[in-house]
């Protein structure tokens, strides 16, 4: 029998590793016939929110974005997204970016459909409009090698456009591939593993991680990853970007 007092999850002041074994469901008004797991949010000191939604039969996410924009990514299954009069079927790897102050309705007819969301309070930029609704498909986004290493590929899902104040990228590491340096930076991350496994170093502590795990990294949380095993390790991650980085 498994000892239920064991987990790989940790929550620290500048990072967290959340494995699915500790999930407890939240009830969100307007989000019905689905399980909602709030993985990262402001309660832990983050400036983003990351939620995993798992649909029962007839799941539906209905609401209006307010101060925060929401990026919806289909991890598995399919859904019907209606945003500001545009209706599209989204399947695994497809996504929709919903800007602030906009109605959304996402229906998930198939039980087991999973949608990952990233939320961020939108910061306006003088001279730029709020970004529009954007539908996309990771399968159509090129993945050039990262910093000259063919073992690492980075797909950038949102446009390089200063109207966006967040980025969502997919990072693929071949087995043995690793970040070329320990990153030490002001940007914050939220991520979830879509495939594979490896070891993440966060603030000089070492964590085995695998498909389904999520990680929060606060600004300046030092970070490094190497992929292990027989298949590439793939994670989708959030990063804040394109705004004046400091109040000083
Ligand atoms: O974009 C990034 O900062 C990325 N290289 N960080 C990470 O994957 N931990
Ligand atoms: Mn980073």
PDB file of C-alpha atoms in Angstrom, residues 6-146:
ATOM      1  CA  UNK A   6       4.510  11.122   0.851  1.00  0.00           C
ATOM      2  CA  UNK A   7       4.522  13.692  -1.953  1.00  0.00           C
ATOM      3  CA  UNK A   8       6.996  15.433  -4.268  1.00  0.00           C
ATOM      4  CA  UNK A   9       5.079  18.717  -3.849  1.00  0.00           C
ATOM      5  CA  UNK A  10       6.757  21.579  -1.980  1.00  0.00           C
ATOM      6  CA  UNK A  11       5.649  25.166  -1.413  1.00  0.00           C
ATOM      7  CA  UNK A  12       8.379  27.664  -0.503  1.00  0.00           C
ATOM      8  CA  UNK A  13       8.477  31.441  -0.394  1.00  0.00           C
ATOM      9  CA  UNK A  14      10.101  31.765  -3.850  1.00  0.00           C
ATOM     10  CA  UNK A  15       9.074  28.556  -5.637  1.00  0.00           C
ATOM     11  CA  UNK A  16       6.686  25.633  -5.559  1.00  0.00           C
ATOM     12  CA  UNK A  17       6.514  22.197  -7.159  1.00  0.00           C
ATOM     13  CA  UNK A  18       2.918  20.955  -7.298  1.00  0.00           C
ATOM     14  CA  UNK A  19       2.289  17.347  -8.266  1.00  0.00           C
ATOM     15  CA  UNK A  20      -1.314  16.261  -8.928  1.00  0.00           C
ATOM     16  CA  UNK A  21      -1.442  13.969  -5.859  1.00  0.00           C
ATOM     17  CA  UNK A  22      -2.236  16.927  -3.575  1.00  0.00           C
ATOM     18  CA  UNK A  23      -4.988  18.552  -5.626  1.00  0.00           C
ATOM     19  CA  UNK A  24      -8.129  19.659  -3.779  1.00  0.00           C
ATOM     20  CA  UNK A  25     -10.922  21.006  -5.961  1.00  0.00           C
ATOM     21  CA  UNK A  26     -12.177  24.604  -6.021  1.00  0.00           C
ATOM     22  CA  UNK A  27     -15.679  25.674  -6.951  1.00  0.00           C
ATOM     23  CA  UNK A  28     -15.706  28.604  -9.387  1.00  0.00           C
ATOM     24  CA  UNK A  29     -19.012  30.372 -10.154  1.00  0.00           C
ATOM     25  CA  UNK A  30     -19.845  29.946 -13.867  1.00  0.00           C
ATOM     26  CA  UNK A  31     -17.472  26.995 -14.282  1.00  0.00           C
ATOM     27  CA  UNK A  32     -19.728  23.953 -14.148  1.00  0.00           C
ATOM     28  CA  UNK A  33     -19.482  20.158 -14.543  1.00  0.00           C
ATOM     29  CA  UNK A  34     -15.725  20.266 -14.169  1.00  0.00           C
ATOM     30  CA  UNK A  35     -12.976  19.909 -11.604  1.00  0.00           C
ATOM     31  CA  UNK A  36     -10.971  23.065 -10.970  1.00  0.00           C
ATOM     32  CA  UNK A  37      -7.480  22.935  -9.460  1.00  0.00           C
ATOM     33  CA  UNK A  38      -5.899  26.302  -8.709  1.00  0.00           C
ATOM     34  CA  UNK A  39      -2.204  25.446  -8.899  1.00  0.00           C
ATOM     35  CA  UNK A  40      -0.557  28.881  -8.622  1.00  0.00           C
ATOM     36  CA  UNK A  41      -2.029  32.192  -7.515  1.00  0.00           C
ATOM     37  CA  UNK A  42      -1.578  35.357  -5.480  1.00  0.00           C
ATOM     38  CA  UNK A  43      -2.192  33.524  -2.169  1.00  0.00           C
ATOM     39  CA  UNK A  44       1.267  31.960  -2.522  1.00  0.00           C
ATOM     40  CA  UNK A  45       2.889  35.286  -3.434  1.00  0.00           C
ATOM     41  CA  UNK A  46       2.638  34.912  -7.205  1.00  0.00           C
ATOM     42  CA  UNK A  47       1.610  37.594  -9.695  1.00  0.00           C
ATOM     43  CA  UNK A  48      -0.004  35.073 -11.998  1.00  0.00           C
ATOM     44  CA  UNK A  49      -2.655  32.433 -11.652  1.00  0.00           C
ATOM     45  CA  UNK A  50      -2.426  28.960 -13.204  1.00  0.00           C
ATOM     46  CA  UNK A  51      -5.453  26.662 -13.150  1.00  0.00           C
ATOM     47  CA  UNK A  52      -6.058  23.145 -14.455  1.00  0.00           C
ATOM     48  CA  UNK A  53      -9.638  22.310 -15.417  1.00  0.00           C
ATOM     49  CA  UNK A  54     -10.730  18.695 -15.960  1.00  0.00           C
ATOM     50  CA  UNK A  55     -14.128  18.253 -17.521  1.00  0.00           C
ATOM     51  CA  UNK A  56     -16.910  15.888 -16.550  1.00  0.00           C
ATOM     52  CA  UNK A  57     -19.654  15.263 -19.153  1.00  0.00           C
ATOM     53  CA  UNK A  58     -20.966  18.643 -20.367  1.00  0.00           C
ATOM     54  CA  UNK A  59     -18.353  20.835 -18.705  1.00  0.00           C
ATOM     55  CA  UNK A  60     -18.677  24.572 -19.297  1.00  0.00           C
ATOM     56  CA  UNK A  61     -16.589  27.640 -18.442  1.00  0.00           C
ATOM     57  CA  UNK A  62     -18.694  30.763 -18.722  1.00  0.00           C
ATOM     58  CA  UNK A  63     -17.610  34.192 -17.561  1.00  0.00           C
ATOM     59  CA  UNK A  64     -16.221  37.621 -18.300  1.00  0.00           C
ATOM     60  CA  UNK A  65     -12.557  38.535 -17.946  1.00  0.00           C
ATOM     61  CA  UNK A  66     -12.134  41.578 -15.744  1.00  0.00           C
ATOM     62  CA  UNK A  67      -8.716  43.009 -14.764  1.00  0.00           C
ATOM     63  CA  UNK A  68      -6.981  39.778 -15.805  1.00  0.00           C
ATOM     64  CA  UNK A  69      -6.510  38.370 -19.285  1.00  0.00           C
ATOM     65  CA  UNK A  70      -6.757  34.572 -19.610  1.00  0.00           C
ATOM     66  CA  UNK A  71      -4.816  32.181 -21.853  1.00  0.00           C
ATOM     67  CA  UNK A  72      -6.665  28.847 -22.339  1.00  0.00           C
ATOM     68  CA  UNK A  73      -4.620  25.839 -23.618  1.00  0.00           C
ATOM     69  CA  UNK A  74      -6.115  22.420 -24.390  1.00  0.00           C
ATOM     70  CA  UNK A  75      -3.900  19.792 -22.722  1.00  0.00           C
ATOM     71  CA  UNK A  76      -6.125  16.931 -23.903  1.00  0.00           C
ATOM     72  CA  UNK A  77      -9.566  16.346 -25.405  1.00  0.00           C
ATOM     73  CA  UNK A  78     -11.498  19.098 -27.141  1.00  0.00           C
ATOM     74  CA  UNK A  79     -13.724  22.103 -26.517  1.00  0.00           C
ATOM     75  CA  UNK A  80     -15.904  24.639 -28.282  1.00  0.00           C
ATOM     76  CA  UNK A  81     -14.749  28.202 -27.494  1.00  0.00           C
ATOM     77  CA  UNK A  82     -16.997  31.203 -28.123  1.00  0.00           C
ATOM     78  CA  UNK A  83     -15.232  34.503 -27.504  1.00  0.00           C
ATOM     79  CA  UNK A  84     -16.723  37.804 -28.560  1.00  0.00           C
ATOM     80  CA  UNK A  85     -18.832  36.193 -31.308  1.00  0.00           C
ATOM     81  CA  UNK A  86     -15.991  34.019 -32.674  1.00  0.00           C
ATOM     82  CA  UNK A  87     -16.623  30.301 -32.270  1.00  0.00           C
ATOM     83  CA  UNK A  88     -13.953  27.624 -32.754  1.00  0.00           C
ATOM     84  CA  UNK A  89     -13.356  23.994 -31.875  1.00  0.00           C
ATOM     85  CA  UNK A  90     -10.061  23.570 -30.055  1.00  0.00           C
ATOM     86  CA  UNK A  91      -8.251  20.249 -29.717  1.00  0.00           C
ATOM     87  CA  UNK A  92      -5.041  19.178 -27.973  1.00  0.00           C
ATOM     88  CA  UNK A  93      -2.303  21.790 -28.375  1.00  0.00           C
ATOM     89  CA  UNK A  94      -4.685  24.525 -29.504  1.00  0.00           C
ATOM     90  CA  UNK A  95      -5.303  27.666 -27.487  1.00  0.00           C
ATOM     91  CA  UNK A  96      -7.156  30.957 -27.196  1.00  0.00           C
ATOM     92  CA  UNK A  97      -5.993  34.206 -25.602  1.00  0.00           C
ATOM     93  CA  UNK A  98      -8.867  36.220 -24.106  1.00  0.00           C
ATOM     94  CA  UNK A  99      -8.075  39.882 -23.338  1.00  0.00           C
ATOM     95  CA  UNK A 100      -9.535  41.847 -20.430  1.00  0.00           C
ATOM     96  CA  UNK A 101     -13.237  42.779 -20.182  1.00  0.00           C
ATOM     97  CA  UNK A 102     -14.478  40.092 -22.549  1.00  0.00           C
ATOM     98  CA  UNK A 103     -17.168  37.419 -22.376  1.00  0.00           C
ATOM     99  CA  UNK A 104     -16.067  33.836 -22.882  1.00  0.00           C
ATOM    100  CA  UNK A 105     -17.847  30.507 -23.053  1.00  0.00           C
ATOM    101  CA  UNK A 106     -15.952  27.239 -23.364  1.00  0.00           C
ATOM    102  CA  UNK A 107     -17.916  24.019 -23.641  1.00  0.00           C
ATOM    103  CA  UNK A 108     -16.253  20.663 -23.116  1.00  0.00           C
ATOM    104  CA  UNK A 109     -18.522  17.896 -24.382  1.00  0.00           C
ATOM    105  CA  UNK A 110     -16.000  15.089 -23.701  1.00  0.00           C
ATOM    106  CA  UNK A 111     -15.396  13.849 -20.182  1.00  0.00           C
ATOM    107  CA  UNK A 112     -11.687  14.056 -19.325  1.00  0.00           C
ATOM    108  CA  UNK A 113     -10.906  17.112 -21.469  1.00  0.00           C
ATOM    109  CA  UNK A 114      -8.211  19.150 -19.711  1.00  0.00           C
ATOM    110  CA  UNK A 115      -7.615  22.866 -20.115  1.00  0.00           C
ATOM    111  CA  UNK A 116      -4.731  24.788 -18.551  1.00  0.00           C
ATOM    112  CA  UNK A 117      -5.129  28.524 -17.957  1.00  0.00           C
ATOM    113  CA  UNK A 118      -2.685  31.335 -17.242  1.00  0.00           C
ATOM    114  CA  UNK A 119      -4.148  34.571 -15.845  1.00  0.00           C
ATOM    115  CA  UNK A 120      -2.383  37.909 -15.382  1.00  0.00           C
ATOM    116  CA  UNK A 121      -3.639  41.363 -14.432  1.00  0.00           C
ATOM    117  CA  UNK A 122      -3.185  43.348 -17.661  1.00  0.00           C
ATOM    118  CA  UNK A 123      -0.844  46.333 -17.585  1.00  0.00           C
ATOM    119  CA  UNK A 124      -1.637  48.888 -20.294  1.00  0.00           C
ATOM    120  CA  UNK A 125       1.131  50.535 -22.331  1.00  0.00           C
ATOM    121  CA  UNK A 126       0.813  54.095 -23.565  1.00  0.00           C
ATOM    122  CA  UNK A 127       0.397  54.193 -27.340  1.00  0.00           C
ATOM    123  CA  UNK A 128      -0.770  50.568 -27.603  1.00  0.00           C
ATOM    124  CA  UNK A 129      -4.232  49.022 -27.684  1.00  0.00           C
ATOM    125  CA  UNK A 130      -5.279  46.028 -25.621  1.00  0.00           C
ATOM    126  CA  UNK A 131      -4.424  42.852 -27.593  1.00  0.00           C
ATOM    127  CA  UNK A 132      -7.264  41.212 -29.558  1.00  0.00           C
ATOM    128  CA  UNK A 133      -8.675  37.702 -29.059  1.00  0.00           C
ATOM    129  CA  UNK A 134      -6.157  35.267 -30.506  1.00  0.00           C
ATOM    130  CA  UNK A 135      -6.749  31.633 -31.460  1.00  0.00           C
ATOM    131  CA  UNK A 136      -3.730  29.440 -32.231  1.00  0.00           C
ATOM    132  CA  UNK A 137      -2.279  25.967 -32.547  1.00  0.00           C
ATOM    133  CA  UNK A 138       1.082  24.935 -31.081  1.00  0.00           C
ATOM    134  CA  UNK A 139       1.464  22.453 -33.962  1.00  0.00           C
ATOM    135  CA  UNK A 140       1.770  25.431 -36.346  1.00  0.00           C
ATOM    136  CA  UNK A 141       4.321  27.332 -34.268  1.00  0.00           C
ATOM    137  CA  UNK A 142       7.961  26.842 -35.230  1.00  0.00           C
ATOM    138  CA  UNK A 143      10.367  25.609 -32.576  1.00  0.00           C
ATOM    139  CA  UNK A 144      13.818  26.966 -33.347  1.00  0.00           C
ATOM    140  CA  UNK A 145      16.734  25.753 -31.250  1.00  0.00           C
ATOM    141  CA  UNK A 146      17.341  27.658 -28.047  1.00  0.00           C
TER     142      UNK A 146
END
